[in-house]
Short mmCIF file of C-alpha atoms in Angstrom, two decimals:
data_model
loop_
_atom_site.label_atom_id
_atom_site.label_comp_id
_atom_site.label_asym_id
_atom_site.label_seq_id
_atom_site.Cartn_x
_atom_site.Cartn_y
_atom_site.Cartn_z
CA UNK D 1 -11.82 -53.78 69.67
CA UNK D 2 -9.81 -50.86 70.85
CA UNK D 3 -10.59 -48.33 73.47
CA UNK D 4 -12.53 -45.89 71.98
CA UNK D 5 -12.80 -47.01 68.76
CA UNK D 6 -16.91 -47.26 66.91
CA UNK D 7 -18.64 -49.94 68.19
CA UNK D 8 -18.74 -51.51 64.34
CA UNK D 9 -15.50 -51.54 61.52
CA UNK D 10 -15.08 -48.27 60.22
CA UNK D 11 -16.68 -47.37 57.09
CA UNK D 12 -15.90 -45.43 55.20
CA UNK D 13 -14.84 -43.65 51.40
CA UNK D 14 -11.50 -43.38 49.82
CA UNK D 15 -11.17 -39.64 51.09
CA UNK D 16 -11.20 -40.71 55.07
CA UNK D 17 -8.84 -41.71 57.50
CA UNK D 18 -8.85 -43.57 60.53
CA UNK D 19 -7.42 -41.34 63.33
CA UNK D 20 -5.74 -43.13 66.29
CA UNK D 21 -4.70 -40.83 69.15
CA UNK D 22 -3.27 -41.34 73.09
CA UNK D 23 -2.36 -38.78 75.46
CA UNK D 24 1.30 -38.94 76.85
CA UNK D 25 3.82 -37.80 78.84
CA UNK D 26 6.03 -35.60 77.26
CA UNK D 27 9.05 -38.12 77.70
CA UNK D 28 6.95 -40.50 76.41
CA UNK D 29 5.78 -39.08 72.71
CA UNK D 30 8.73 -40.25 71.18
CA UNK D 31 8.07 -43.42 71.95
CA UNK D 32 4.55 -43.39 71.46
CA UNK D 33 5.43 -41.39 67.74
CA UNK D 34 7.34 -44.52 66.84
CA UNK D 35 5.15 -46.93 67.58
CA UNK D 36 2.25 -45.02 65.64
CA UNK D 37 4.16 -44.52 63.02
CA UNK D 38 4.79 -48.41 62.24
CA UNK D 39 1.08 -48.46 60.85
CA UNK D 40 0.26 -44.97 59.85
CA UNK D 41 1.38 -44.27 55.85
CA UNK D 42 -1.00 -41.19 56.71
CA UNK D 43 1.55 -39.70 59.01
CA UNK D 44 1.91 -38.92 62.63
CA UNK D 45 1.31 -35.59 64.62
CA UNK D 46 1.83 -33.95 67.73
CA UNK D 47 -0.37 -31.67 69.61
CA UNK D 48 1.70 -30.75 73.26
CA UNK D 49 -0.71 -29.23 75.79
CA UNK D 50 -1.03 -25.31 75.68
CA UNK D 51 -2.60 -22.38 77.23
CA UNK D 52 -3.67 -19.43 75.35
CA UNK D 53 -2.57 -16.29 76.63
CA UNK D 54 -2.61 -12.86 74.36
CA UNK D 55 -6.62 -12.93 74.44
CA UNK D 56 -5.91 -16.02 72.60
CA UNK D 57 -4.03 -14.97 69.86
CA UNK D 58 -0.86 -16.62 70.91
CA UNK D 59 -0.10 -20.02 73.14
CA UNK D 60 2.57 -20.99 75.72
CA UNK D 61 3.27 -24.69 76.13
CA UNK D 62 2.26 -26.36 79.61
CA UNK D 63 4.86 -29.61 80.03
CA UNK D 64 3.21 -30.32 82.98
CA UNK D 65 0.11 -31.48 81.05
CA UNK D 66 0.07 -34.60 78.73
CA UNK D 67 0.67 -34.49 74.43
CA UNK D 68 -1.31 -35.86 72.29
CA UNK D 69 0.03 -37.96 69.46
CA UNK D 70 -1.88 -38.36 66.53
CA UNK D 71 -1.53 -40.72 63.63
CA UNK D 72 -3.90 -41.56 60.69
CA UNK D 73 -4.24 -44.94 58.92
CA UNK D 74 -6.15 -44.65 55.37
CA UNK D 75 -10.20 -46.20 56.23
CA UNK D 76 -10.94 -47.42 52.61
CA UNK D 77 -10.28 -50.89 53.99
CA UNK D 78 -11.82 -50.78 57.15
CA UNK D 79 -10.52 -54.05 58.35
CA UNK D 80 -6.96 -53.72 57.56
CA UNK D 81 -7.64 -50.15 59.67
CA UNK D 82 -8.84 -52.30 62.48
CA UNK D 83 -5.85 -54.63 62.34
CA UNK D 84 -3.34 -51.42 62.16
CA UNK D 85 -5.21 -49.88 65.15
CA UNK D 86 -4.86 -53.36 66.77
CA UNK D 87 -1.34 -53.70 66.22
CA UNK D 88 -0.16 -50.04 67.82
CA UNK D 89 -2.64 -51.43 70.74
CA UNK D 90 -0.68 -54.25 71.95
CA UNK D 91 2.53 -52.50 71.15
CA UNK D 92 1.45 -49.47 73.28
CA UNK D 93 0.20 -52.03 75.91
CA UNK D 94 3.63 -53.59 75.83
CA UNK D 95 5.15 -50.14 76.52
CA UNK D 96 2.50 -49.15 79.33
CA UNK D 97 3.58 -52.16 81.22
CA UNK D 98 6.92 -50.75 82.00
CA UNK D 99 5.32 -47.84 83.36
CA UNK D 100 8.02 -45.77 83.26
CA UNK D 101 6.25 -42.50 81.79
CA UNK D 102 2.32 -42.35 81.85
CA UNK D 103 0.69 -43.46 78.31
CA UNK D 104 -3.30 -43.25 77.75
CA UNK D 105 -5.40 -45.70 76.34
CA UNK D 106 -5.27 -45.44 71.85
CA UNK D 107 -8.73 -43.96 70.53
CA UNK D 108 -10.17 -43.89 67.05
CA UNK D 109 -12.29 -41.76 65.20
CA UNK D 110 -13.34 -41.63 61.38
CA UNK D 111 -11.41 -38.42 59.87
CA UNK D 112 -12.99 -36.87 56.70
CA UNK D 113 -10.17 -35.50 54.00
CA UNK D 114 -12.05 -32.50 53.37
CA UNK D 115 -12.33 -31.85 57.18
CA UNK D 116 -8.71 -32.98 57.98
CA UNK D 117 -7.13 -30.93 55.41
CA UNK D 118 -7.98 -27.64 57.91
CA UNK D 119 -8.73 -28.99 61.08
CA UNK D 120 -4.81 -30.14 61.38
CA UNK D 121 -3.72 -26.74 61.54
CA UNK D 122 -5.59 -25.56 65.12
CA UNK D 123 -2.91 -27.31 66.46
CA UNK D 124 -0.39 -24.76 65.98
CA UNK D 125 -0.32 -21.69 67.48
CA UNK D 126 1.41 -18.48 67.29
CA UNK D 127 4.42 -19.40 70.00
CA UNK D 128 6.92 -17.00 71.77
CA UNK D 129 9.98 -18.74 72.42
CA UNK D 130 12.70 -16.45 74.19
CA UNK D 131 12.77 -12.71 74.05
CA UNK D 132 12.04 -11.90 70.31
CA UNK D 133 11.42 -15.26 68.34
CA UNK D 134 8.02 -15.42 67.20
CA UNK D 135 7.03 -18.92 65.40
CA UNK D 136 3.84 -17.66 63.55
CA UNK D 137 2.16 -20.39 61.40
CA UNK D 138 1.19 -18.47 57.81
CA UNK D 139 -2.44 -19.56 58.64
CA UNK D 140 -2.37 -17.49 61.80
CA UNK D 141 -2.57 -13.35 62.71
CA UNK D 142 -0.06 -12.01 64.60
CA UNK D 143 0.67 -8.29 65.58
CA UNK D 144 4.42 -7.85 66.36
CA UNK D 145 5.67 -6.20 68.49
CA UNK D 146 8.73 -3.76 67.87
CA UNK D 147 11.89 -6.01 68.65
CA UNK D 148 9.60 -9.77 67.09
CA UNK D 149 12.01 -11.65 64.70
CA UNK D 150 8.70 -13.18 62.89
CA UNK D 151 9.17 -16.95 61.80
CA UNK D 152 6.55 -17.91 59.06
CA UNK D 153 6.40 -21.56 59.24
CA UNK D 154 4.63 -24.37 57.75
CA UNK D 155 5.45 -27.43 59.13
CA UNK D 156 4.14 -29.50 56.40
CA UNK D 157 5.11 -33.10 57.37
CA UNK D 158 8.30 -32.10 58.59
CA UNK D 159 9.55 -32.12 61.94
CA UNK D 160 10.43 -28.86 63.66
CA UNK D 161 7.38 -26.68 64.34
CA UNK D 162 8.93 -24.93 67.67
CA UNK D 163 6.34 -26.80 70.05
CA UNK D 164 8.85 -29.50 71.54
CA UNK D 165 11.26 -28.50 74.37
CA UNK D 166 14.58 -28.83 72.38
CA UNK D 167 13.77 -26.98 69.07
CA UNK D 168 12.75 -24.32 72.01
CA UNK D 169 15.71 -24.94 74.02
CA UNK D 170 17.70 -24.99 70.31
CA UNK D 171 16.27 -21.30 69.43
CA UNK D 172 17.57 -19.63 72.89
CA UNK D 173 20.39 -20.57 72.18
CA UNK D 174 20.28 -19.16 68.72
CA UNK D 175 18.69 -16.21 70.12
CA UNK D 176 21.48 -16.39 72.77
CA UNK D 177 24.73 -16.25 70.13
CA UNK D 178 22.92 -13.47 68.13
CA UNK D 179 22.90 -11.21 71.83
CA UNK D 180 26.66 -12.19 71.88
CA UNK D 181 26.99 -10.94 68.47
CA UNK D 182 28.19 -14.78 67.15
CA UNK D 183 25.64 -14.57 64.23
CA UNK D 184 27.14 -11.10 62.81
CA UNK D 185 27.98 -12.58 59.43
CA UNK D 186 28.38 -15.92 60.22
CA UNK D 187 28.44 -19.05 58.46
CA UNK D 188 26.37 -21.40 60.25
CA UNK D 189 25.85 -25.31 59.91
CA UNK D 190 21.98 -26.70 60.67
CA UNK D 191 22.27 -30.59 61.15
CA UNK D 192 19.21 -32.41 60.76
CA UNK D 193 17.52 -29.33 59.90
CA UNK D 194 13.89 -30.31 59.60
CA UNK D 195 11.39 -27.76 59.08
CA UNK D 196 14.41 -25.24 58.37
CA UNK D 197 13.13 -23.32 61.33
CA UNK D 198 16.72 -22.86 63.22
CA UNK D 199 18.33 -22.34 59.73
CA UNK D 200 15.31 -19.12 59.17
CA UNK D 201 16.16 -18.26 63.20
CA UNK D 202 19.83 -17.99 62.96
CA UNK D 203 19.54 -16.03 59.32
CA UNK D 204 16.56 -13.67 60.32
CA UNK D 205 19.41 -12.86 63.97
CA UNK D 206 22.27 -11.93 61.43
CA UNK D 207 23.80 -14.98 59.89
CA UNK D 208 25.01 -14.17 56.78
CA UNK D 209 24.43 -18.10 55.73
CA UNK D 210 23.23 -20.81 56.73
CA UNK D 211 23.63 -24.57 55.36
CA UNK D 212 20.77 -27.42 56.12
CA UNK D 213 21.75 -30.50 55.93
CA UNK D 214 19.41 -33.63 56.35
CA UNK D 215 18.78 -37.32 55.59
CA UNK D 216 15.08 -36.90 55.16
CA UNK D 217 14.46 -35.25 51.80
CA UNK D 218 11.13 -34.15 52.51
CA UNK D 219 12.71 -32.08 55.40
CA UNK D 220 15.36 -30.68 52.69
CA UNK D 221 12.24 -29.71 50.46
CA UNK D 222 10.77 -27.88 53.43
CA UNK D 223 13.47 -26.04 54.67
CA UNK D 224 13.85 -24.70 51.01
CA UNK D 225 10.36 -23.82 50.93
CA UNK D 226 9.96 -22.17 54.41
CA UNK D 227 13.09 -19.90 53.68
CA UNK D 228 11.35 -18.44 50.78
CA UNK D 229 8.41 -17.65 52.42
CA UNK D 230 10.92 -16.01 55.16
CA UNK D 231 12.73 -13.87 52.42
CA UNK D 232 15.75 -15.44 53.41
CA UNK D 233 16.34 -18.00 50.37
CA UNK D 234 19.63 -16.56 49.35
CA UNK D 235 21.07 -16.88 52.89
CA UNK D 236 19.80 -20.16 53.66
CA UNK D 237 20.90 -23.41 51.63
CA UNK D 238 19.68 -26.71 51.82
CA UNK D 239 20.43 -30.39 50.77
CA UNK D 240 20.37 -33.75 51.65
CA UNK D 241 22.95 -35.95 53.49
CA UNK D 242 24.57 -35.75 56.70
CA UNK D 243 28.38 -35.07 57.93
CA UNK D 244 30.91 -34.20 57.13
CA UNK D 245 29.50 -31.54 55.26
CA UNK D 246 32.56 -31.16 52.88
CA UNK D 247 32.55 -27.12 53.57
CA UNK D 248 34.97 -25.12 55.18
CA UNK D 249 34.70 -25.11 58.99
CA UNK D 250 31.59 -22.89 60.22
CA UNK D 251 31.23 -20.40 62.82
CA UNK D 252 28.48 -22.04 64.45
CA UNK D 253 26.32 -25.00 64.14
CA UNK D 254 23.38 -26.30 65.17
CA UNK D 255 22.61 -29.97 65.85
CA UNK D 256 19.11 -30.78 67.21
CA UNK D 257 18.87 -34.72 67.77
CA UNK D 258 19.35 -36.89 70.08
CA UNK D 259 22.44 -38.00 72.88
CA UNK D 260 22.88 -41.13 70.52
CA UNK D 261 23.24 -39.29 67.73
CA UNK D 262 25.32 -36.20 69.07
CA UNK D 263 27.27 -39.38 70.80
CA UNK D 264 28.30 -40.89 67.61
CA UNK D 265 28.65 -37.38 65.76
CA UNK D 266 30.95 -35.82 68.43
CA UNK D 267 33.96 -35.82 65.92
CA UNK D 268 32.45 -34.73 62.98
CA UNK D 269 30.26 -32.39 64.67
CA UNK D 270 33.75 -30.76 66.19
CA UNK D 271 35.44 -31.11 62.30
CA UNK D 272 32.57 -28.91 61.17
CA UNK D 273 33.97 -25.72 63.45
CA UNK D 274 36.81 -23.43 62.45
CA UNK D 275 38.85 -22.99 65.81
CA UNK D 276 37.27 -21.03 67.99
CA UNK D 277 33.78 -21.72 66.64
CA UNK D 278 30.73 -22.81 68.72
CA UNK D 279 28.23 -25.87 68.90
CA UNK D 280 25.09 -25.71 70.16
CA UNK D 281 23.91 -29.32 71.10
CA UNK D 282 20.01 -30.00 71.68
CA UNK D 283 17.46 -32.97 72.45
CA UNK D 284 19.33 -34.33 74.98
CA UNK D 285 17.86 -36.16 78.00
CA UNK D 286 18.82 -34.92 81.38
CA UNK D 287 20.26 -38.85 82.22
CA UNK D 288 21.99 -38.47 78.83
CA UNK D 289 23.84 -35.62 79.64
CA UNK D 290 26.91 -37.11 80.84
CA UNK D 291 27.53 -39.26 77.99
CA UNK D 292 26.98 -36.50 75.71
CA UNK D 293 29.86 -34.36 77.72
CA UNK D 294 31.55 -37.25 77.98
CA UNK D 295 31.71 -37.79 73.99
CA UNK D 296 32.44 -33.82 73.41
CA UNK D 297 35.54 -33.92 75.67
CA UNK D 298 37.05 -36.76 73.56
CA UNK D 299 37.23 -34.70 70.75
CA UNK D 300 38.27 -31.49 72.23
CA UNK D 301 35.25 -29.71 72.46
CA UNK D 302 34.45 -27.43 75.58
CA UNK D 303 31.15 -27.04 77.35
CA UNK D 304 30.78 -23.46 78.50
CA UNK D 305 26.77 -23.46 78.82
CA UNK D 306 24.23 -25.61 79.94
CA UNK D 307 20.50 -24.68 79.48
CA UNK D 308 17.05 -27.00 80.80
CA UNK D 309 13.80 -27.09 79.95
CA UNK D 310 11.79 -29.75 82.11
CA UNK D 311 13.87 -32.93 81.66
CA UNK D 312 15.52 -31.86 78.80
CA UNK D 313 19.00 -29.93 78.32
CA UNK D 314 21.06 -27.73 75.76
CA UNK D 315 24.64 -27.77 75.92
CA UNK D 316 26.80 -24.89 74.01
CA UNK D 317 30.35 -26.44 73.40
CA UNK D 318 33.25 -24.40 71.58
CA UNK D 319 36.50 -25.94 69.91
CA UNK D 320 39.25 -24.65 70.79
CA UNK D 321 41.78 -22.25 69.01
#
């Protein structure tokens, strides 16, 4: 039986889920995500460890303090949801073994639809990121303050909600280029765009459009949707696919994934910028940063800024004239 788990199979009606969750490090969720998400149709989720601050109303992230990944396996069948939640056990117990970032122990509880259809959304709060960026989920209040570019998301089940270092390290830097005056006007690229929540950034800071690409379409359909509920649908374009893009080169673009995949997309990452135009590289680890520079500098691309969060780093690269 799993840690945690009822003392008896799950039981259960069509409408309920069976909910396995571990705390982890931060480096680990990834890891942790994937495994999860072998045996969860229902979907994965993570909750990162926050403090509320505003008298509550808003939330700053604490990386210091473990995640919380979430994943839901369908409980109609309650022992093919005992042999799912057996399955990520050993392969979490494989991956705790290494012990090379702290993992808890997988627990299980019985998740009513009805209940699970609201409960979900108390783990987003309203988020600051930066100066002026405001991530407000459209379930949530917010009062803004004068200067607040607003962000009304809803993650839906894509990725991107603003909680994980490099989508915060990602909007800086968007927030960043748009103090420079890089986003006047500009045409901006938004690889792997997700949620569509750097596209709505850099179009809400003065780009005058922005193209999402990504190979999840599910991500494409969100990005589409959260721009409209922005009011920025006729600056912000999405569809799916990858590079090259087939567009004429952008003034900036925006590439939250990971060093493997910035690696292998150095070139047509760089192909994507007129001359002169700037790349702003997230969701690399700090012991992949070399390799990433490393692959930029083969293809002619300049690193002029380096930003961290935790373990985690942002590099802003321009091509040259």
């Amino acid at each position: 039986m799993v840690d945690g788990a009822p003392s008896t199979a799950p039981t259960a009606g069509a409408g309920a889920w069976l909910e396995l969750s571990v705390e982890a490090d931060v480096e680990a969720v990834e890891a942790v995500t994937e495994i999860l998400g072998r045996v969860a149709p229902g979907g994965t989720s993570v909750e990162p460890a926050f403090e509320l601050v505003e008298e509550g109303l808003g939330a700053r992230v604490d990386p210091t303090r473990p995640s919380i990944v979430r994943a839901y396996v369908p409980a109609r069948d309650p022992a093919a949801a005992e042999r799912a939640a057996a399955e990520a056990a050993e392969a979490l117990g494989h991956l705790q073994a290494f012990g090379l970032r702290p993992i808890g122990e997988l627990t299980t509880r019985i998740v009513h639809e009805a209940d699970w259809a609201e409960a979900w959304k108390a783990h987003f709060p309203v988020l600051r990121v930066g100066r002026r960026i405001v991530i407000k989920p459209t379930w949530r209040d917010h009062t803004p303050q004068p200067d607040d570019v607003i962000l009304d998301l809803d993650p839906g089940m894509a990725f991107g909600t603003g909680l994980h270092p490099t989508t915060r390290l990602c909007l800086a830097g968007v927030e960043s280029a748009a103090d420079r005056g890089l986003l006047d006007g500009a045409r901006v690229l938004d690889v792997g765009c997700g949620s569509g929540i750097l596209a709505i950034a850099a179009a809400k800071l003065g780009a005058g459009s922005v193209l999402g690409v990504d190979t999840d379409p599910i991500a494409v359909e969100a990005t589409i949707a959260n721009a409209a509920r922005n009011g920025m649908a006729e600056r912000i374009a999405a569809r799916a696919g990858s590079l090259p893009s087939g567009e004429p080169g952008f003034d900036l673009v925006l590439a939250n994934l990971i060093a493997s995949v910035l690696i292998a997309l150095a070139a047509p990452l760089s192909d994507e910028l007129r001359p002169g135009g700037t790349l702003l590289a997230s969701g690399i680890f700090d012991d992949r940063e070399t390799d990433v520079r490393a692959a930029f500098d083969a293809v002619g691309l300049a690193v002029t800024t380096r930003t961290v969060e935790g373990e985690w780093v942002a590099l802003e690269a321009v091509r040259p004239n």
